[in-house]
CSV table of C-alpha atoms in Angstrom, one decimal:
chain,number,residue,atom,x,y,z
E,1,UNK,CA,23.5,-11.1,0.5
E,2,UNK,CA,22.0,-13.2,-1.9
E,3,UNK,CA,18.4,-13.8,-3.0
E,4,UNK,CA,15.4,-13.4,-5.1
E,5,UNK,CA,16.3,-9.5,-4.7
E,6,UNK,CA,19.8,-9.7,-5.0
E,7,UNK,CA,20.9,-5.7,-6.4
E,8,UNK,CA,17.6,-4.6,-6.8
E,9,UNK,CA,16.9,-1.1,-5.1
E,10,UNK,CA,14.1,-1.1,-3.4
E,11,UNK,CA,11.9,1.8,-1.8
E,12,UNK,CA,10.0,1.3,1.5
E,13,UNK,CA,8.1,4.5,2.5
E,14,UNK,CA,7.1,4.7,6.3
E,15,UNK,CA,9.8,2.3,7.2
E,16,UNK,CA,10.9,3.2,10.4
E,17,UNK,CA,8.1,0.8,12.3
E,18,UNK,CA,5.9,-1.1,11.7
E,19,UNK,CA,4.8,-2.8,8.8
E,20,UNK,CA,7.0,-1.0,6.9
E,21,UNK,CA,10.3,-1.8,9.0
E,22,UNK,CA,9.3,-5.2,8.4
E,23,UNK,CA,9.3,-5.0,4.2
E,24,UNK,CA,12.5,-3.2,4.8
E,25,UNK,CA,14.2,-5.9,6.7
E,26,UNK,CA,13.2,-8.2,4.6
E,27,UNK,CA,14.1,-7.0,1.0
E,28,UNK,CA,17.4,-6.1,2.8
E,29,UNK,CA,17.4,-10.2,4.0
E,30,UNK,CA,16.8,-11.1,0.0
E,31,UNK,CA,19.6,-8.9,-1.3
E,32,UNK,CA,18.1,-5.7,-2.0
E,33,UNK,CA,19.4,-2.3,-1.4
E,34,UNK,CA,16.9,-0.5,0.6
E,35,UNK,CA,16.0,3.5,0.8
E,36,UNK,CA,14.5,3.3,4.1
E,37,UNK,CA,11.9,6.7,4.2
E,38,UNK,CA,10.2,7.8,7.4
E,39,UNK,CA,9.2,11.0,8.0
E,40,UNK,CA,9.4,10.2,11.8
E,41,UNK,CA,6.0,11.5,12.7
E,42,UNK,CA,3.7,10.2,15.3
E,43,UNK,CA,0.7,8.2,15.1
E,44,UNK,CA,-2.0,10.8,14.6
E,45,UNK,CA,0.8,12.6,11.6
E,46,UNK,CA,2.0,15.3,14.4
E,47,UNK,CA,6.4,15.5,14.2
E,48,UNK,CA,8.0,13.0,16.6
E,49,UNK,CA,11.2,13.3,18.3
E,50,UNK,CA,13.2,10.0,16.8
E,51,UNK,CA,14.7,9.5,13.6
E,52,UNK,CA,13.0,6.2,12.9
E,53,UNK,CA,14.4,5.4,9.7
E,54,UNK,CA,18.2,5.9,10.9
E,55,UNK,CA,17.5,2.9,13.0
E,56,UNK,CA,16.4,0.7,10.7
E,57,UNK,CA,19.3,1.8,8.4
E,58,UNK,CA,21.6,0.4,11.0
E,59,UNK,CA,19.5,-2.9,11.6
E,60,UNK,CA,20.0,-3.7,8.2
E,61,UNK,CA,23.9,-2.5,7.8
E,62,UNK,CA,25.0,-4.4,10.9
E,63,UNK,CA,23.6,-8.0,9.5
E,64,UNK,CA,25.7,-7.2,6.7
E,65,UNK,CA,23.1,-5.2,3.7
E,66,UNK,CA,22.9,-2.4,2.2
E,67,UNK,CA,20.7,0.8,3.0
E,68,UNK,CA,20.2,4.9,3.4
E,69,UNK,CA,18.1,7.1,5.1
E,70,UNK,CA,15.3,9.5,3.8
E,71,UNK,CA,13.5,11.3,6.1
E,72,UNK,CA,11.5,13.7,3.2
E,73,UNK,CA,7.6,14.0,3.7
E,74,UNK,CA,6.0,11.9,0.5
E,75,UNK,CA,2.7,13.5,0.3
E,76,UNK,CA,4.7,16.9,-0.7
E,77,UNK,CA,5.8,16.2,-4.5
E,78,UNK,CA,9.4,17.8,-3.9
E,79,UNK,CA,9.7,14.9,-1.2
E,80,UNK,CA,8.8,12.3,-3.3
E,81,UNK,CA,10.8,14.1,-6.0
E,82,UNK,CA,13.9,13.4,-3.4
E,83,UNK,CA,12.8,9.9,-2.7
E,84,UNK,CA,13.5,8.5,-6.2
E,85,UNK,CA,16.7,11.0,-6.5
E,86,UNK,CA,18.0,9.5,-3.5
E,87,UNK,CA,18.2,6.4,-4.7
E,88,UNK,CA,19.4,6.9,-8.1
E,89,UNK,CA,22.2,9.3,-6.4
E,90,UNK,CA,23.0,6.8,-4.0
E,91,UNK,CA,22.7,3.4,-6.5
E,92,UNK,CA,21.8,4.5,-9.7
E,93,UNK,CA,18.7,2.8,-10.6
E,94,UNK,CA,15.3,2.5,-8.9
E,95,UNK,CA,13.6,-1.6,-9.3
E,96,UNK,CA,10.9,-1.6,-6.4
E,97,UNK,CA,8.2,1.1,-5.2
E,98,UNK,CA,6.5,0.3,-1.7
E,99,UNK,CA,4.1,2.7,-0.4
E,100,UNK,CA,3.3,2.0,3.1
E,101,UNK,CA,3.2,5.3,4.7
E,102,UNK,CA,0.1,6.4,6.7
E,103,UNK,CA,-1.4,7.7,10.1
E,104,UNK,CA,-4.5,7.1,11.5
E,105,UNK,CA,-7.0,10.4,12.9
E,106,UNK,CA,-10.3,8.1,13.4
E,107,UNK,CA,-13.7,10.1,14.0
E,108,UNK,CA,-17.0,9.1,13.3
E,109,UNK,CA,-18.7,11.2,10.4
E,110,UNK,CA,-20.2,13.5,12.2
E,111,UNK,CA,-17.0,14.4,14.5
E,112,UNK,CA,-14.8,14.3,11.6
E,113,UNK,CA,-13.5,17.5,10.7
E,114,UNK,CA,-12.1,18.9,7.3
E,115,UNK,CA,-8.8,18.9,8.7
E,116,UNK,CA,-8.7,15.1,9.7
E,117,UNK,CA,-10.2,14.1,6.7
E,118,UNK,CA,-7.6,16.0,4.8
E,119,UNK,CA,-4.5,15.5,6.9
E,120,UNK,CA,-5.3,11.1,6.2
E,121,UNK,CA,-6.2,11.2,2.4
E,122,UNK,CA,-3.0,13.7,2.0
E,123,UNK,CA,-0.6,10.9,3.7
E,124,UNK,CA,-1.6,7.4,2.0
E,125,UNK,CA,-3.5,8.5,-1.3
E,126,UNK,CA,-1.8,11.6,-2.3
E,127,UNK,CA,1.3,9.9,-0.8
E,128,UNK,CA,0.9,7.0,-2.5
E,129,UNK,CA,0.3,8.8,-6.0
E,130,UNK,CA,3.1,11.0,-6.1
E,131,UNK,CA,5.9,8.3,-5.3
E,132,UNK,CA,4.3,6.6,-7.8
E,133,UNK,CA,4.2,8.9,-10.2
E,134,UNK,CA,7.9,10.4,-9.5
E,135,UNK,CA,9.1,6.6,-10.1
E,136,UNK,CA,7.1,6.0,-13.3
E,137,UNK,CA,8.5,9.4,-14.7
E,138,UNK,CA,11.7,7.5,-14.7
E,139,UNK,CA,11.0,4.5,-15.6
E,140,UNK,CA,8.9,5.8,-18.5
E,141,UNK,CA,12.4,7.3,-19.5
E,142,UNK,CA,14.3,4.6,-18.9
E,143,UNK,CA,11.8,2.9,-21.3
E,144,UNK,CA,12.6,5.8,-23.8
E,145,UNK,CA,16.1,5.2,-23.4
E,146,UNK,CA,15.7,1.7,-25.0
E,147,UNK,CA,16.3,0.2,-21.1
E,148,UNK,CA,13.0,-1.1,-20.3
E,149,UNK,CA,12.9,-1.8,-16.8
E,150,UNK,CA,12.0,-4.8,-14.6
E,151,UNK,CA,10.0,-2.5,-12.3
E,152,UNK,CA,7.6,-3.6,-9.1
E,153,UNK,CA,4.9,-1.1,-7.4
E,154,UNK,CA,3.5,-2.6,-3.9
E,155,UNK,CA,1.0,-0.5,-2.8
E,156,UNK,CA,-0.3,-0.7,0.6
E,157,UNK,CA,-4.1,-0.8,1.3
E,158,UNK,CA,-6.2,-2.0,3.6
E,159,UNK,CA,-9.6,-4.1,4.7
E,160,UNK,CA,-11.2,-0.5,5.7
E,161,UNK,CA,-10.6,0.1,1.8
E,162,UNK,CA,-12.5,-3.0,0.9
E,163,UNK,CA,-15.4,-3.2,3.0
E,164,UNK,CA,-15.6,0.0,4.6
E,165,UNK,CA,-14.7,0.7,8.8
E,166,UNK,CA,-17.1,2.7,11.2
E,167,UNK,CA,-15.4,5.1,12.7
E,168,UNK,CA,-12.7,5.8,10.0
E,169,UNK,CA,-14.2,7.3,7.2
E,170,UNK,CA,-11.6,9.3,6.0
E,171,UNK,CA,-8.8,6.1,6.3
E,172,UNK,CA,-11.4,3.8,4.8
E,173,UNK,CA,-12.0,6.3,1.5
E,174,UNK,CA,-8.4,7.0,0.9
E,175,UNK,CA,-7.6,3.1,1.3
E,176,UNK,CA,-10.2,2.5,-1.3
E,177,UNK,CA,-8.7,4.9,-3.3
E,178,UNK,CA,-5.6,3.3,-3.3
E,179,UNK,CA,-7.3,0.3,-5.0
E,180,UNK,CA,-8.6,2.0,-7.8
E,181,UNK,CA,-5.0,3.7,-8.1
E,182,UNK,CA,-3.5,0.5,-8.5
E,183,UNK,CA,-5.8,-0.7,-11.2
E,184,UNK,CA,-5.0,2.2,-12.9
E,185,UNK,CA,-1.0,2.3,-13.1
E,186,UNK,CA,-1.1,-1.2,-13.5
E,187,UNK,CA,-2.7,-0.9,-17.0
E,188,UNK,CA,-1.0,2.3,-17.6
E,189,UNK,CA,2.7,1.5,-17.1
E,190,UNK,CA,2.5,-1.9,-18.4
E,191,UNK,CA,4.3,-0.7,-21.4
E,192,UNK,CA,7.0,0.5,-19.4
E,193,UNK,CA,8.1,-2.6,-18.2
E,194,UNK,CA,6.0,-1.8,-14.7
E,195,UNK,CA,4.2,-4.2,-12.5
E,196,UNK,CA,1.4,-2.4,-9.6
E,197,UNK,CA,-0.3,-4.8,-7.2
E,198,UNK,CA,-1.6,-3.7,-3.7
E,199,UNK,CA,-1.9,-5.5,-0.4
E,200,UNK,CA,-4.3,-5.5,2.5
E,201,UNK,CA,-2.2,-6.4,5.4
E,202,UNK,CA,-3.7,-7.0,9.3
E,203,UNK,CA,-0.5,-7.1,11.7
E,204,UNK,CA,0.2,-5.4,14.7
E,205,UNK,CA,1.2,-1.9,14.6
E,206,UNK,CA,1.2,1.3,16.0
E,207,UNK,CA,-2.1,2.1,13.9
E,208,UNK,CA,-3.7,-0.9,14.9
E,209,UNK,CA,-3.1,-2.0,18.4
E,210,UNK,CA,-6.3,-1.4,19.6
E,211,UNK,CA,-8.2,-3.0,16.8
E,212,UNK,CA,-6.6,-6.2,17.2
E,213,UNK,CA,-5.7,-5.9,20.9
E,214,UNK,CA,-8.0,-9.5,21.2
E,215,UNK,CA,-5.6,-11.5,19.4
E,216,UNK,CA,-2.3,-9.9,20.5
E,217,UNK,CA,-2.5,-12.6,23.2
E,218,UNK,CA,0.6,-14.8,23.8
E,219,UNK,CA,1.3,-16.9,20.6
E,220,UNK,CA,0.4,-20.4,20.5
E,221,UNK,CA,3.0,-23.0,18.7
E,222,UNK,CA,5.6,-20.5,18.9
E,223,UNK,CA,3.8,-19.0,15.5
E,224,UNK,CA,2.4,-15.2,15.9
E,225,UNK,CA,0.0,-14.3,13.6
E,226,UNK,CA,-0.5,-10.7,14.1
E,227,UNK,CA,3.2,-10.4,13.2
E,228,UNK,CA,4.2,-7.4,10.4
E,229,UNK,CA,7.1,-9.8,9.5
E,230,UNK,CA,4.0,-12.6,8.2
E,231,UNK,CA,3.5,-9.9,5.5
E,232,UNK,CA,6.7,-9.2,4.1
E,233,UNK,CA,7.5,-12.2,2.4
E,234,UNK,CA,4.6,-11.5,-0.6
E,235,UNK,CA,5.5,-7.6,-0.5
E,236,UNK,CA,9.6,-9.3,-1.0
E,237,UNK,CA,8.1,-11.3,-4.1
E,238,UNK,CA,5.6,-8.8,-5.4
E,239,UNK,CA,8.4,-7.0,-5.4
E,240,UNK,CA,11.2,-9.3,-7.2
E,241,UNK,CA,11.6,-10.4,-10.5
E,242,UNK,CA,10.2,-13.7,-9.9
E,243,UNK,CA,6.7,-11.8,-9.9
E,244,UNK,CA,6.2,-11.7,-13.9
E,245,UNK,CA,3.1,-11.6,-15.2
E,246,UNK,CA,1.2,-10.4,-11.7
E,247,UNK,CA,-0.3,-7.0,-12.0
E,248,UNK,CA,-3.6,-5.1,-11.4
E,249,UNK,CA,-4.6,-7.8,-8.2
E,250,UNK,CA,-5.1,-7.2,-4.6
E,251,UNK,CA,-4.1,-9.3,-2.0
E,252,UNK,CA,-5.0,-9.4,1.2
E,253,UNK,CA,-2.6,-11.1,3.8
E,254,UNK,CA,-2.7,-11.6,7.5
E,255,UNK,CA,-0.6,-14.6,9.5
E,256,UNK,CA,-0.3,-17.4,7.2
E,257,UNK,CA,-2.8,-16.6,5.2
E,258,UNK,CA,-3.2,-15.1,1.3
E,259,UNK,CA,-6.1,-14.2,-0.4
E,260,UNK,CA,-6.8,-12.9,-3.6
E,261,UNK,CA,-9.2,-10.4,-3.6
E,262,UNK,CA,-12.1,-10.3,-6.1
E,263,UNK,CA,-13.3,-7.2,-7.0
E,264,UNK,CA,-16.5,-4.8,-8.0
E,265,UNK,CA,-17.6,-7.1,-11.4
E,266,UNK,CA,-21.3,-7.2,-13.0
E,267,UNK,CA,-23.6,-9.3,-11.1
E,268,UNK,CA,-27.1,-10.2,-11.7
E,269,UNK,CA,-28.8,-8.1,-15.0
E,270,UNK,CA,-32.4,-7.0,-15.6
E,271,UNK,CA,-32.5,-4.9,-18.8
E,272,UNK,CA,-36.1,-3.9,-20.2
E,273,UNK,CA,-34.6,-2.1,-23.8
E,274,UNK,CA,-36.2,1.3,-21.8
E,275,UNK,CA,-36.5,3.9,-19.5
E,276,UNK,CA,-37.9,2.5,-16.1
E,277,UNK,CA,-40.6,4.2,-14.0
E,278,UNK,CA,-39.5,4.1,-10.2
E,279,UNK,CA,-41.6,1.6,-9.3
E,280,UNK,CA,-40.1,-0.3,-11.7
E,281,UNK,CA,-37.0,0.6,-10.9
E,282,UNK,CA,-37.3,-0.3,-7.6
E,283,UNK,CA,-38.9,-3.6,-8.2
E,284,UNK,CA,-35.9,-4.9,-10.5
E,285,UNK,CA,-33.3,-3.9,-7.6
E,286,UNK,CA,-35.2,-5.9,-5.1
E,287,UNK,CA,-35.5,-8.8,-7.9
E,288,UNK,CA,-31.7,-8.5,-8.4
E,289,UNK,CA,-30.3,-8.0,-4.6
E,290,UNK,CA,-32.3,-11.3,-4.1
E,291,UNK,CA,-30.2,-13.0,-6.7
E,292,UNK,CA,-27.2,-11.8,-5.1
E,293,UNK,CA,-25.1,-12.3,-1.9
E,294,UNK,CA,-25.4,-10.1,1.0
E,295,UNK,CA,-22.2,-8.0,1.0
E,296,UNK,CA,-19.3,-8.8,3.5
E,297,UNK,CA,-20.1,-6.6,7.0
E,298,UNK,CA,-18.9,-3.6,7.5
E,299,UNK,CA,-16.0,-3.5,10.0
E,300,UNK,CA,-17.1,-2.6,13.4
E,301,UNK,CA,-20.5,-3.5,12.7
């Protein structure tokens, strides 16, 4: 298959549904040989009983591209050790990282236990940073090697991440994190020929049938906006070659729609060359917050 991905090797972690199956599918439509990961876990991180990521192996094989299996656990670092071995064993170079695994356990603060907070910031930020940092181990070498790479990070967060979600404080702070992880590895592995951007996708999935279940109504013009496959196509590019020059930004995607996000940058400024009392202080916030727009609500609020 040809495309704007033609031979590049392209990771997807938790790609047996979802979102993920989706990015999959579609690097695989663009030319890309994909190393499809899913640990095959249920939606609260507990084993499941399918092999997820087999399946989507054979979707893409049968329409005529190229793909293998992982089924390692990413948030352990010999797992994502295995992820980028696999597919240097399997093709012999590694192009595209996209980190998309996660699970949901949603409490509010006061319900939510150690374990549950844990358990989510283990799977997507701890995931997240060692894929990333297994990949960028070898593509710093490559670099070394005088083969400077053409390399792509996607990184997967969310709205919660942005603006905060009641009842899933622990998703919301490791989604966050993954923002300020992306700003990071984008200025640090610039110089290894490495491009990290993030995205924050709303489609229907597993995690998020219930927060959307008021537009998962019939589609109108045959166009269905809650769709994972809406999102792929700027993960595909993010992804490609064709990116150049994009790094460090966050984009937030849902249906048709692309946004670039703007984020934390100095506002409004009082400086009085000196130490403040409290009153003070608090007199130069108030002067400040009313030279500045009310934040974006919370979700759930």
């Amino acid at each position: 298959m040809n495309g704007i991905c033609h031979r590049r090797v392209v990771v997807v972690t938790g790609a047996g549904r979802g979102l993920g199956r989706a990015h999959a599918l579609a690097f695989a439509a663009e030319g890309a040989r994909v190393v499809v990961n899913d640990h095959g876990v249920g939606l609260d991180g507990t084993p499941g009983p399918d092999t997820p990521a087999r399946q989507v192996v054979d979707e893409i094989r049968a329409a005529g591209g190229e793909a293998v299996a992982h089924h390692a656990d990413i948030a352990t670092s010999e797992g994502a050790a295995s992820l980028v071995r696999t597919a240097l064993d399997t093709y012999g170079r590694l192009d595209t990282l996209v980190n998309n695994a996660g699970f949901l356990r949603d409490r509010m603060l006061v319900n939510l236990d150690e374990d549950d907070w844990d358990a989510v910031l283990r799977v997507h930020l701890t995931g997240h940073f060692l894929t990333l940092r297994h990949a960028a181990a070898h593509w710093r070498a490559e670099t070394k090697a005088g083969r400077t790479p053409i390399a792509r990070v996607v990184n997967t967060s969310s709205g919660a991440g942005l603006l905060g979600s009641v009842g899933q404080g622990n998703y919301s702070a490791a989604k966050a994190g993954i923002v300020a992880l992306t700003l990071v590895a984008a200025a640090e592995l610039a110089r290894y020929g490495v491009q990290v951007n993030a995205i924050a996708p709303a489609a229907r999935t597993r995690m998020t049938e219930h927060t959307f279940a008021t537009a998962m109504a019939a589609p109108e013009n045959g166009f269905d906006a809650m769709a994972p496959a809406n999102v792929s196509p700027l993960v595909v590019w993010l992804g490609s070659a064709a990116s150049e020059g994009v790094t460090g930004r966050v984009f937030e995607t849902e249906g048709g729609r692309i946004t670039v996000m703007e984020g934390w940058r100095p506002g409004p400024t009082l400086d009085k060359a000196a130490r403040w009392n409290a009153a003070e202080a608090g007199e130069a916030a108030r002067t400040l917050l009313a030279r500045t727009p009310a934040p974006a609500p919370v979700y759930g609020t």
